[in-house]
Tab-separated table of C-alpha atoms in Angstrom:
chain	number	residue	atom	x	y	z
T	78	UNK	CA	60.245	150.341	-114.226
T	79	UNK	CA	59.199	149.476	-111.869
T	80	UNK	CA	61.644	149.712	-108.608
T	81	UNK	CA	60.022	147.600	-106.191
T	82	UNK	CA	61.772	144.768	-108.163
T	83	UNK	CA	64.344	146.252	-109.712
T	84	UNK	CA	66.935	145.070	-107.245
T	85	UNK	CA	64.875	143.155	-104.861
T	86	UNK	CA	64.424	140.079	-104.146
T	87	UNK	CA	60.332	139.676	-103.788
T	88	UNK	CA	59.569	140.106	-100.074
T	89	UNK	CA	63.150	139.553	-99.050
T	90	UNK	CA	65.298	142.473	-97.106
T	91	UNK	CA	68.294	143.382	-98.482
T	92	UNK	CA	71.589	141.907	-97.700
T	93	UNK	CA	72.492	144.676	-94.828
T	94	UNK	CA	73.957	145.112	-91.210
T	95	UNK	CA	70.488	146.305	-89.774
T	96	UNK	CA	69.053	142.952	-91.673
T	97	UNK	CA	71.464	140.747	-89.791
T	98	UNK	CA	70.801	142.011	-86.869
T	99	UNK	CA	67.098	141.947	-86.894
T	100	UNK	CA	67.392	138.574	-87.332
T	101	UNK	CA	64.570	136.087	-88.996
T	102	UNK	CA	61.804	138.722	-88.541
T	103	UNK	CA	58.295	136.724	-88.640
T	104	UNK	CA	56.568	137.525	-92.022
T	105	UNK	CA	53.089	138.886	-92.089
T	106	UNK	CA	50.099	137.600	-94.161
T	107	UNK	CA	49.204	139.359	-97.204
T	108	UNK	CA	45.515	140.545	-97.852
T	109	UNK	CA	44.152	138.080	-99.279
T	110	UNK	CA	40.205	138.650	-100.853
T	111	UNK	CA	37.687	141.291	-99.911
T	112	UNK	CA	38.451	143.276	-96.793
T	113	UNK	CA	37.285	147.071	-95.415
T	114	UNK	CA	38.677	149.544	-93.140
T	115	UNK	CA	38.319	153.320	-92.231
T	116	UNK	CA	41.973	153.704	-93.334
T	117	UNK	CA	44.112	152.441	-95.975
T	118	UNK	CA	47.617	152.889	-95.723
T	119	UNK	CA	50.375	152.324	-98.673
T	120	UNK	CA	53.609	151.946	-97.676
T	121	UNK	CA	54.838	150.373	-94.385
T	122	UNK	CA	58.340	153.176	-93.570
T	123	UNK	CA	58.040	154.915	-91.432
T	124	UNK	CA	55.511	157.591	-92.919
T	125	UNK	CA	52.799	154.460	-92.831
T	126	UNK	CA	53.650	153.219	-89.962
T	127	UNK	CA	53.445	156.239	-87.671
T	128	UNK	CA	50.338	156.851	-89.645
T	129	UNK	CA	48.990	153.515	-88.917
T	130	UNK	CA	49.639	153.750	-85.166
T	131	UNK	CA	48.812	157.411	-84.940
T	132	UNK	CA	45.141	156.142	-86.573
T	133	UNK	CA	45.148	153.387	-84.504
T	134	UNK	CA	45.512	154.588	-81.011
T	135	UNK	CA	42.306	157.089	-82.401
T	136	UNK	CA	39.700	154.152	-82.802
T	137	UNK	CA	40.212	153.652	-86.337
T	138	UNK	CA	40.429	150.348	-88.101
T	139	UNK	CA	43.478	150.308	-90.529
T	140	UNK	CA	45.487	148.557	-92.497
T	141	UNK	CA	48.527	148.818	-93.364
T	142	UNK	CA	49.463	147.793	-98.019
T	143	UNK	CA	53.799	146.762	-97.678
T	144	UNK	CA	54.403	145.414	-101.467
T	145	UNK	CA	57.510	143.237	-99.492
T	146	UNK	CA	58.283	143.383	-95.938
T	147	UNK	CA	57.819	146.534	-92.741
T	148	UNK	CA	61.184	148.328	-93.605
T	149	UNK	CA	62.236	147.310	-96.391
T	150	UNK	CA	62.837	151.102	-98.269
T	151	UNK	CA	64.689	153.670	-97.574
T	152	UNK	CA	63.465	153.639	-93.836
T	153	UNK	CA	65.352	150.115	-93.155
T	154	UNK	CA	68.621	150.435	-95.096
T	155	UNK	CA	69.765	154.346	-94.083
T	156	UNK	CA	71.945	155.739	-91.797
T	157	UNK	CA	70.037	156.381	-89.052
T	158	UNK	CA	70.554	160.096	-88.691
T	159	UNK	CA	67.764	161.812	-86.728
T	160	UNK	CA	68.311	165.450	-87.999
T	161	UNK	CA	67.732	168.611	-86.117
T	162	UNK	CA	64.647	170.734	-87.869
T	163	UNK	CA	64.062	170.527	-91.886
T	164	UNK	CA	66.195	169.434	-94.615
T	165	UNK	CA	66.773	173.151	-95.631
T	166	UNK	CA	68.554	175.349	-92.947
T	167	UNK	CA	66.516	178.344	-91.465
T	168	UNK	CA	67.991	180.909	-93.174
T	169	UNK	CA	67.294	179.562	-96.564
T	170	UNK	CA	63.788	178.937	-95.479
T	171	UNK	CA	63.173	182.686	-94.097
T	172	UNK	CA	64.102	183.848	-97.532
T	173	UNK	CA	62.587	181.835	-99.836
T	174	UNK	CA	58.381	181.375	-97.212
T	175	UNK	CA	58.908	184.240	-94.825
T	176	UNK	CA	60.348	184.167	-91.230
T	177	UNK	CA	56.601	183.333	-90.109
T	178	UNK	CA	56.693	180.219	-92.319
T	179	UNK	CA	60.383	179.550	-91.326
T	180	UNK	CA	59.535	178.977	-87.161
T	181	UNK	CA	56.864	177.245	-87.764
T	182	UNK	CA	59.117	174.752	-90.134
T	183	UNK	CA	61.490	174.858	-87.423
T	184	UNK	CA	59.253	173.834	-84.961
T	185	UNK	CA	57.741	170.894	-86.779
T	186	UNK	CA	61.179	170.184	-87.460
T	187	UNK	CA	61.559	169.726	-83.692
T	188	UNK	CA	58.485	168.017	-82.744
T	189	UNK	CA	59.672	165.109	-85.574
T	190	UNK	CA	63.040	164.626	-83.834
T	191	UNK	CA	61.317	164.599	-80.128
T	192	UNK	CA	58.169	162.327	-81.790
T	193	UNK	CA	61.263	160.040	-82.705
T	194	UNK	CA	62.825	159.293	-79.656
T	195	UNK	CA	59.737	158.856	-77.697
T	196	UNK	CA	58.549	155.910	-80.310
T	197	UNK	CA	62.283	154.481	-79.883
T	198	UNK	CA	61.396	155.049	-75.950
T	199	UNK	CA	58.742	153.216	-76.483
T	200	UNK	CA	59.161	150.594	-78.507
T	201	UNK	CA	63.046	150.060	-76.071
T	202	UNK	CA	65.372	151.103	-79.596
T	203	UNK	CA	68.031	153.106	-78.219
T	204	UNK	CA	69.331	156.212	-79.719
T	205	UNK	CA	72.695	158.057	-79.166
T	206	UNK	CA	73.126	161.696	-79.088
T	207	UNK	CA	75.258	163.738	-81.780
T	208	UNK	CA	75.576	164.480	-85.526
T	209	UNK	CA	78.666	166.298	-86.624
T	210	UNK	CA	78.455	168.152	-89.833
T	211	UNK	CA	81.682	168.479	-91.671
T	212	UNK	CA	82.721	170.934	-94.197
T	213	UNK	CA	84.958	171.325	-97.270
T	214	UNK	CA	84.776	174.536	-97.849
T	215	UNK	CA	85.946	177.690	-95.377
T	216	UNK	CA	82.836	179.456	-96.441
T	217	UNK	CA	81.198	176.461	-95.100
T	218	UNK	CA	82.414	176.762	-92.155
T	219	UNK	CA	81.422	180.529	-91.695
T	220	UNK	CA	78.152	180.104	-92.278
T	221	UNK	CA	77.976	177.055	-89.744
T	222	UNK	CA	79.430	179.378	-87.369
T	223	UNK	CA	76.508	181.612	-88.619
T	224	UNK	CA	73.902	179.165	-88.232
T	225	UNK	CA	74.818	177.994	-84.877
T	226	UNK	CA	74.751	182.092	-83.538
T	227	UNK	CA	71.614	182.551	-86.083
T	228	UNK	CA	69.588	178.968	-84.078
T	229	UNK	CA	70.370	180.026	-80.572
T	230	UNK	CA	69.405	184.051	-81.120
T	231	UNK	CA	66.760	183.630	-82.702
T	232	UNK	CA	65.269	179.716	-82.352
T	233	UNK	CA	66.246	179.246	-78.748
T	234	UNK	CA	68.136	176.613	-79.843
T	235	UNK	CA	71.565	176.214	-78.331
T	236	UNK	CA	72.573	173.008	-78.748
T	237	UNK	CA	74.589	173.442	-82.435
T	238	UNK	CA	78.585	173.898	-81.116
T	239	UNK	CA	80.885	175.199	-84.163
T	240	UNK	CA	84.018	173.167	-84.916
T	241	UNK	CA	87.515	174.407	-85.905
T	242	UNK	CA	89.733	172.214	-87.772
T	243	UNK	CA	91.366	170.199	-85.108
T	244	UNK	CA	87.953	169.901	-83.130
T	245	UNK	CA	86.352	168.352	-86.123
T	246	UNK	CA	89.555	166.428	-86.555
T	247	UNK	CA	89.298	164.937	-83.381
T	248	UNK	CA	85.688	164.105	-83.154
T	249	UNK	CA	86.522	162.461	-86.369
T	250	UNK	CA	89.512	160.996	-85.789
T	251	UNK	CA	89.967	162.181	-89.197
T	252	UNK	CA	91.805	165.984	-90.509
T	253	UNK	CA	90.334	165.116	-94.190
T	254	UNK	CA	87.496	168.696	-93.535
T	255	UNK	CA	88.657	172.078	-92.136
T	256	UNK	CA	85.582	172.745	-89.310
T	257	UNK	CA	81.912	172.283	-89.119
T	258	UNK	CA	80.046	171.713	-86.477
T	259	UNK	CA	77.869	169.432	-83.977
T	260	UNK	CA	74.297	169.391	-83.694
T	261	UNK	CA	74.217	168.026	-79.887
T	262	UNK	CA	70.339	167.562	-79.973
T	263	UNK	CA	70.759	165.351	-83.409
T	264	UNK	CA	71.113	161.849	-82.950
T	265	UNK	CA	71.230	158.518	-84.669
T	266	UNK	CA	69.864	154.994	-84.510
T	267	UNK	CA	69.446	151.729	-86.344
T	268	UNK	CA	67.069	152.659	-88.787
T	269	UNK	CA	65.794	148.827	-89.531
T	270	UNK	CA	65.197	147.981	-85.431
T	271	UNK	CA	63.641	151.574	-85.002
T	272	UNK	CA	60.599	150.376	-88.075
T	273	UNK	CA	60.002	147.163	-86.886
T	274	UNK	CA	59.670	148.914	-83.358
T	275	UNK	CA	57.289	151.260	-84.681
T	276	UNK	CA	55.181	148.088	-86.554
T	277	UNK	CA	54.683	146.580	-83.052
T	278	UNK	CA	53.652	149.417	-81.722
T	279	UNK	CA	50.843	150.120	-84.623
T	280	UNK	CA	49.750	146.191	-84.349
T	281	UNK	CA	49.810	146.683	-80.701
T	282	UNK	CA	46.972	149.393	-80.823
T	283	UNK	CA	45.141	147.494	-83.161
T	284	UNK	CA	46.684	147.961	-86.702
T	285	UNK	CA	46.485	145.344	-89.392
T	286	UNK	CA	49.635	145.001	-91.406
T	287	UNK	CA	49.788	143.016	-95.042
T	288	UNK	CA	53.080	142.379	-96.509
T	289	UNK	CA	53.876	141.063	-99.582
T	290	UNK	CA	50.695	142.875	-100.929
T	291	UNK	CA	51.886	145.300	-103.888
T	292	UNK	CA	49.340	147.347	-104.961
T	293	UNK	CA	48.592	147.456	-107.839
T	294	UNK	CA	45.483	150.339	-108.330
T	295	UNK	CA	43.651	152.771	-106.675
T	296	UNK	CA	40.288	153.893	-107.752
T	297	UNK	CA	39.612	157.114	-105.721
T	298	UNK	CA	36.342	158.500	-105.219
T	299	UNK	CA	35.553	162.400	-106.494
T	300	UNK	CA	33.851	162.930	-102.937
T	301	UNK	CA	34.728	162.997	-99.133
T	302	UNK	CA	32.869	160.445	-97.160
T	303	UNK	CA	32.511	157.654	-100.139
T	304	UNK	CA	35.218	154.998	-100.094
T	305	UNK	CA	38.256	154.174	-102.208
T	306	UNK	CA	39.059	150.696	-103.144
T	307	UNK	CA	43.105	149.894	-103.894
T	308	UNK	CA	43.384	146.884	-105.122
T	309	UNK	CA	46.527	143.695	-104.712
T	310	UNK	CA	46.922	141.109	-106.497
T	311	UNK	CA	45.664	138.956	-104.058
T	312	UNK	CA	42.686	141.183	-102.892
T	313	UNK	CA	40.975	144.674	-102.768
T	314	UNK	CA	40.274	146.946	-99.645
T	315	UNK	CA	37.432	148.975	-99.017
T	316	UNK	CA	39.045	152.199	-97.182
T	317	UNK	CA	37.081	155.614	-96.665
T	318	UNK	CA	40.428	157.380	-96.302
T	319	UNK	CA	44.347	156.692	-98.284
T	320	UNK	CA	47.207	157.386	-97.084
T	321	UNK	CA	49.912	157.076	-99.806
T	322	UNK	CA	53.525	155.930	-98.067
T	323	UNK	CA	55.578	155.106	-100.695
T	324	UNK	CA	58.168	157.652	-101.004
T	325	UNK	CA	60.916	156.246	-103.905
T	326	UNK	CA	58.581	153.902	-104.536
T	327	UNK	CA	55.707	155.387	-105.468
T	328	UNK	CA	55.719	154.447	-109.248
T	329	UNK	CA	52.321	154.953	-111.589
T	330	UNK	CA	49.784	155.054	-108.339
T	331	UNK	CA	50.043	159.088	-108.557
T	332	UNK	CA	51.432	160.841	-111.474
T	333	UNK	CA	51.013	164.536	-109.332
T	334	UNK	CA	52.889	163.365	-106.607
T	335	UNK	CA	55.702	161.091	-108.856
T	336	UNK	CA	56.091	164.506	-110.784
T	337	UNK	CA	57.431	166.415	-107.764
T	338	UNK	CA	59.241	163.301	-106.424
T	339	UNK	CA	62.887	161.939	-107.685
T	340	UNK	CA	63.904	159.090	-106.627
T	341	UNK	CA	67.724	158.044	-106.201
T	342	UNK	CA	69.881	155.604	-105.003
T	343	UNK	CA	72.298	155.120	-102.437
T	344	UNK	CA	74.853	152.905	-101.103
T	345	UNK	CA	76.338	152.010	-97.551
T	346	UNK	CA	78.799	150.025	-96.169
T	347	UNK	CA	79.838	148.599	-92.806
T	348	UNK	CA	82.594	147.007	-91.381
T	349	UNK	CA	83.796	144.354	-88.977
T	350	UNK	CA	83.858	145.561	-85.450
T	351	UNK	CA	86.697	147.682	-85.213
T	352	UNK	CA	86.958	147.160	-81.057
T	353	UNK	CA	90.313	149.197	-79.784
T	354	UNK	CA	91.758	148.971	-82.846
T	355	UNK	CA	91.105	152.387	-84.448
T	356	UNK	CA	90.436	154.196	-81.181
T	357	UNK	CA	90.885	157.445	-82.838
T	358	UNK	CA	87.887	156.852	-85.026
T	359	UNK	CA	84.995	159.188	-83.826
T	360	UNK	CA	85.632	158.484	-80.107
T	361	UNK	CA	82.212	160.077	-78.636
T	362	UNK	CA	80.147	157.453	-81.001
T	363	UNK	CA	78.249	160.510	-82.673
T	364	UNK	CA	77.012	160.363	-86.257
T	365	UNK	CA	78.668	162.415	-89.486
T	366	UNK	CA	77.663	164.215	-92.681
T	367	UNK	CA	79.734	165.869	-95.240
T	368	UNK	CA	78.539	169.248	-97.097
T	369	UNK	CA	78.814	166.940	-101.166
T	370	UNK	CA	75.843	166.860	-103.062
T	371	UNK	CA	75.868	163.009	-103.086
T	372	UNK	CA	76.707	163.329	-99.099
T	373	UNK	CA	79.279	161.118	-97.286
T	374	UNK	CA	77.181	160.018	-93.316
T	375	UNK	CA	78.718	157.991	-90.921
T	376	UNK	CA	78.443	156.389	-87.619
T	377	UNK	CA	79.474	153.990	-85.472
T	378	UNK	CA	76.796	151.059	-84.200
T	379	UNK	CA	76.811	149.285	-81.247
T	380	UNK	CA	79.452	146.711	-82.149
T	381	UNK	CA	81.740	149.482	-83.158
T	382	UNK	CA	80.978	148.918	-86.580
T	383	UNK	CA	81.734	151.963	-89.343
T	384	UNK	CA	78.482	152.373	-91.042
T	385	UNK	CA	79.364	154.678	-94.049
T	386	UNK	CA	77.401	155.985	-96.939
T	387	UNK	CA	78.412	157.365	-100.262
T	388	UNK	CA	78.662	157.311	-103.324
T	389	UNK	CA	76.397	157.918	-106.728
T	390	UNK	CA	75.472	155.859	-109.607
T	391	UNK	CA	73.629	156.744	-112.956
T	392	UNK	CA	71.134	154.016	-113.170
T	393	UNK	CA	68.525	152.849	-110.885
T	394	UNK	CA	69.991	149.272	-110.879
T	395	UNK	CA	72.285	148.905	-108.452
T	396	UNK	CA	76.261	148.233	-108.877
T	397	UNK	CA	77.219	144.812	-108.965
T	398	UNK	CA	80.068	145.393	-106.761
T	399	UNK	CA	78.709	147.879	-103.937
T	400	UNK	CA	82.053	148.218	-101.624
T	401	UNK	CA	83.802	149.162	-104.910
T	402	UNK	CA	81.503	152.329	-105.377
T	403	UNK	CA	81.577	153.329	-101.811
T	404	UNK	CA	85.066	152.227	-100.612
T	405	UNK	CA	86.825	154.772	-101.748
T	406	UNK	CA	84.779	157.526	-99.963
T	407	UNK	CA	85.140	155.851	-96.956
T	408	UNK	CA	89.288	156.175	-97.516
T	409	UNK	CA	88.879	159.776	-98.439
T	410	UNK	CA	88.137	160.444	-94.462
T	411	UNK	CA	90.038	157.277	-93.063
T	412	UNK	CA	92.655	156.258	-95.360
T	413	UNK	CA	93.637	153.307	-92.411
T	414	UNK	CA	90.789	151.907	-93.038
T	415	UNK	CA	92.425	150.426	-96.625
T	416	UNK	CA	93.003	146.691	-95.203
T	417	UNK	CA	89.831	146.489	-93.229
T	418	UNK	CA	86.927	144.048	-93.718
T	419	UNK	CA	83.395	145.079	-95.418
T	420	UNK	CA	81.507	142.716	-94.287
T	421	UNK	CA	78.239	143.979	-95.340
T	422	UNK	CA	77.193	146.182	-98.365
T	423	UNK	CA	73.668	147.239	-99.755
T	424	UNK	CA	71.827	149.276	-101.582
T	425	UNK	CA	68.794	151.954	-100.969
T	426	UNK	CA	65.869	154.342	-103.199
T	427	UNK	CA	64.889	157.105	-101.691
T	428	UNK	CA	63.569	160.273	-102.846
T	429	UNK	CA	64.500	163.718	-103.558
T	430	UNK	CA	62.482	166.812	-104.335
T	431	UNK	CA	63.562	170.372	-106.690
T	432	UNK	CA	63.593	172.317	-103.396
T	433	UNK	CA	64.515	169.519	-100.562
T	434	UNK	CA	61.690	169.951	-99.013
T	435	UNK	CA	59.077	166.901	-98.911
T	436	UNK	CA	56.594	166.796	-100.796
T	437	UNK	CA	52.843	166.810	-98.869
T	438	UNK	CA	49.688	166.637	-101.279
T	439	UNK	CA	46.352	166.139	-101.375
T	440	UNK	CA	45.948	163.492	-104.573
T	441	UNK	CA	41.745	163.203	-103.715
T	442	UNK	CA	39.527	164.447	-101.837
T	443	UNK	CA	40.276	161.421	-99.523
T	444	UNK	CA	43.825	160.699	-99.706
T	445	UNK	CA	46.710	162.373	-97.921
T	446	UNK	CA	50.949	162.053	-99.175
T	447	UNK	CA	53.818	162.517	-97.978
T	448	UNK	CA	57.439	161.250	-99.788
T	449	UNK	CA	60.316	163.262	-100.753
T	450	UNK	CA	62.190	164.000	-97.895
T	451	UNK	CA	65.455	163.997	-99.385
T	452	UNK	CA	67.473	162.152	-97.014
T	453	UNK	CA	65.897	163.947	-94.109
T	454	UNK	CA	62.851	161.362	-93.372
T	455	UNK	CA	63.714	159.377	-90.359
T	456	UNK	CA	61.941	162.188	-88.406
T	457	UNK	CA	60.563	164.214	-90.443
T	458	UNK	CA	58.774	160.850	-92.285
T	459	UNK	CA	57.839	159.411	-88.592
T	460	UNK	CA	56.090	163.298	-87.707
T	461	UNK	CA	54.014	163.356	-91.386
T	462	UNK	CA	52.564	160.024	-89.983
T	463	UNK	CA	50.965	161.880	-86.823
T	464	UNK	CA	50.428	165.376	-89.115
T	465	UNK	CA	48.205	162.671	-91.373
T	466	UNK	CA	46.357	161.247	-89.382
T	467	UNK	CA	45.692	164.279	-87.459
T	468	UNK	CA	44.360	165.245	-91.385
T	469	UNK	CA	42.336	162.562	-90.998
T	470	UNK	CA	40.912	163.335	-87.536
T	471	UNK	CA	39.867	167.172	-89.378
T	472	UNK	CA	42.387	168.765	-87.605
T	473	UNK	CA	44.515	169.303	-91.234
T	474	UNK	CA	46.221	172.578	-89.979
T	475	UNK	CA	49.716	171.234	-89.564
T	476	UNK	CA	49.701	168.917	-92.307
T	477	UNK	CA	48.323	172.304	-94.282
T	478	UNK	CA	51.005	173.776	-93.274
T	479	UNK	CA	53.196	171.396	-94.577
T	480	UNK	CA	51.679	171.277	-98.211
T	481	UNK	CA	51.738	175.137	-98.320
T	482	UNK	CA	55.312	175.022	-99.095
T	483	UNK	CA	55.939	175.030	-102.937
T	484	UNK	CA	56.983	171.883	-104.334
T	485	UNK	CA	57.303	172.446	-107.794
T	486	UNK	CA	57.692	169.331	-110.550
T	487	UNK	CA	61.180	168.274	-111.978
T	488	UNK	CA	61.250	169.256	-115.887
T	489	UNK	CA	59.251	167.026	-117.940
T	490	UNK	CA	57.580	164.715	-114.790
T	491	UNK	CA	58.065	161.443	-114.142
T	492	UNK	CA	58.268	160.630	-117.458
T	493	UNK	CA	62.250	162.098	-117.637
T	494	UNK	CA	63.273	160.351	-114.629
T	495	UNK	CA	65.889	157.612	-115.979
T	496	UNK	CA	67.595	161.096	-117.929
T	497	UNK	CA	67.318	163.629	-114.916
T	498	UNK	CA	68.806	160.972	-112.615
T	499	UNK	CA	71.863	160.107	-115.149
T	500	UNK	CA	72.061	164.031	-115.859
T	501	UNK	CA	71.835	164.962	-112.609
T	502	UNK	CA	74.164	162.395	-110.913
T	503	UNK	CA	76.327	163.085	-113.417
T	504	UNK	CA	76.622	166.958	-112.562
T	505	UNK	CA	76.284	167.297	-109.136
T	506	UNK	CA	79.133	163.930	-108.692
T	507	UNK	CA	81.240	165.907	-110.723
T	508	UNK	CA	80.879	168.728	-108.776
T	509	UNK	CA	81.653	166.864	-105.324
T	510	UNK	CA	84.910	165.336	-106.793
T	511	UNK	CA	86.217	168.967	-107.978
T	512	UNK	CA	85.187	170.641	-104.236
T	513	UNK	CA	82.651	172.722	-105.424
């Protein structure tokens, strides 16, 4: 099953609000004929674009091969949330990886946030501050309060403010949750605008981006210092280094990584501009994510449209009526929006790992891969590109720190993706509905 073509038209953006806001983005020529570069980057999402940008600024020749369009995948379809730290909280990292590794990974996560903000500013893409985490149980609220104190005491991070039921309800404009916290150091952004901005920066630095250039094969070399050969439908590229930046769309390009990174789908809707009709909804313009396994997440954009994501399906094919999938989740938080038009609805494919930590790997002596950001990828994917650029230049310590986090293969590996998706999403969807 090729997820690159299952749900989308070749070379076309999905019918998202983000694509509509970006207008008619000029296309880039595909790879044709024979070419050579110092580095081949496969995938033009945040990971690949950041890698290309940092490599080009080092003076290396870089060619990015994108099967569809810049930001076509999760980078151009997600909820736009720029979260703090890693996907797992520091108490989990301390328990499973030790305090030193936890601190190192937290610091890398904070660097990821700062890098994303810096590149967005350079590209002229605005970022709004603040993400609230909405809890469903009293025990989750207690843990959120504990973590806010723990981060302040032991990590020097005092940006997380605990919120009781009434404070969270005021911040959200909804009494649907029992409490939570507000991370004032986190932020949110229009994600496709960020990807397109990063592409412009990479091209200005000298990188070449080839769209509609789906990679059909990679011939790795047995030893570093030799060229790999990457083939597409219309051409081939020889490169001394290869970077895999495919995330949920990796397919069969590398079976070792594919066995550890499971693609899943998620769905988003956008309302008409709410204007002054619903002043209670997100009055501080923060973003929100709740504590469900299949997370609900939302924010107001600059036009005061509510952009709301949530809902699970047990197949890789997008449902015919995405609005019908997401609407019940939206109304569970904001029942007052029952009659408000949903102007846009779209699906996307992200990727998760068994432990929800990203999968950094070396599939070959001259090949690096980073993927499986598990819903925390806006900042971490951007940092991953920088870390892979450092590794190509011979400074691999920070990449290796991420690669040292164990990432187990899913049972059955890549061959059982579809049955795993069906069983896993059905189980966790049931747990969410039962309130576990």
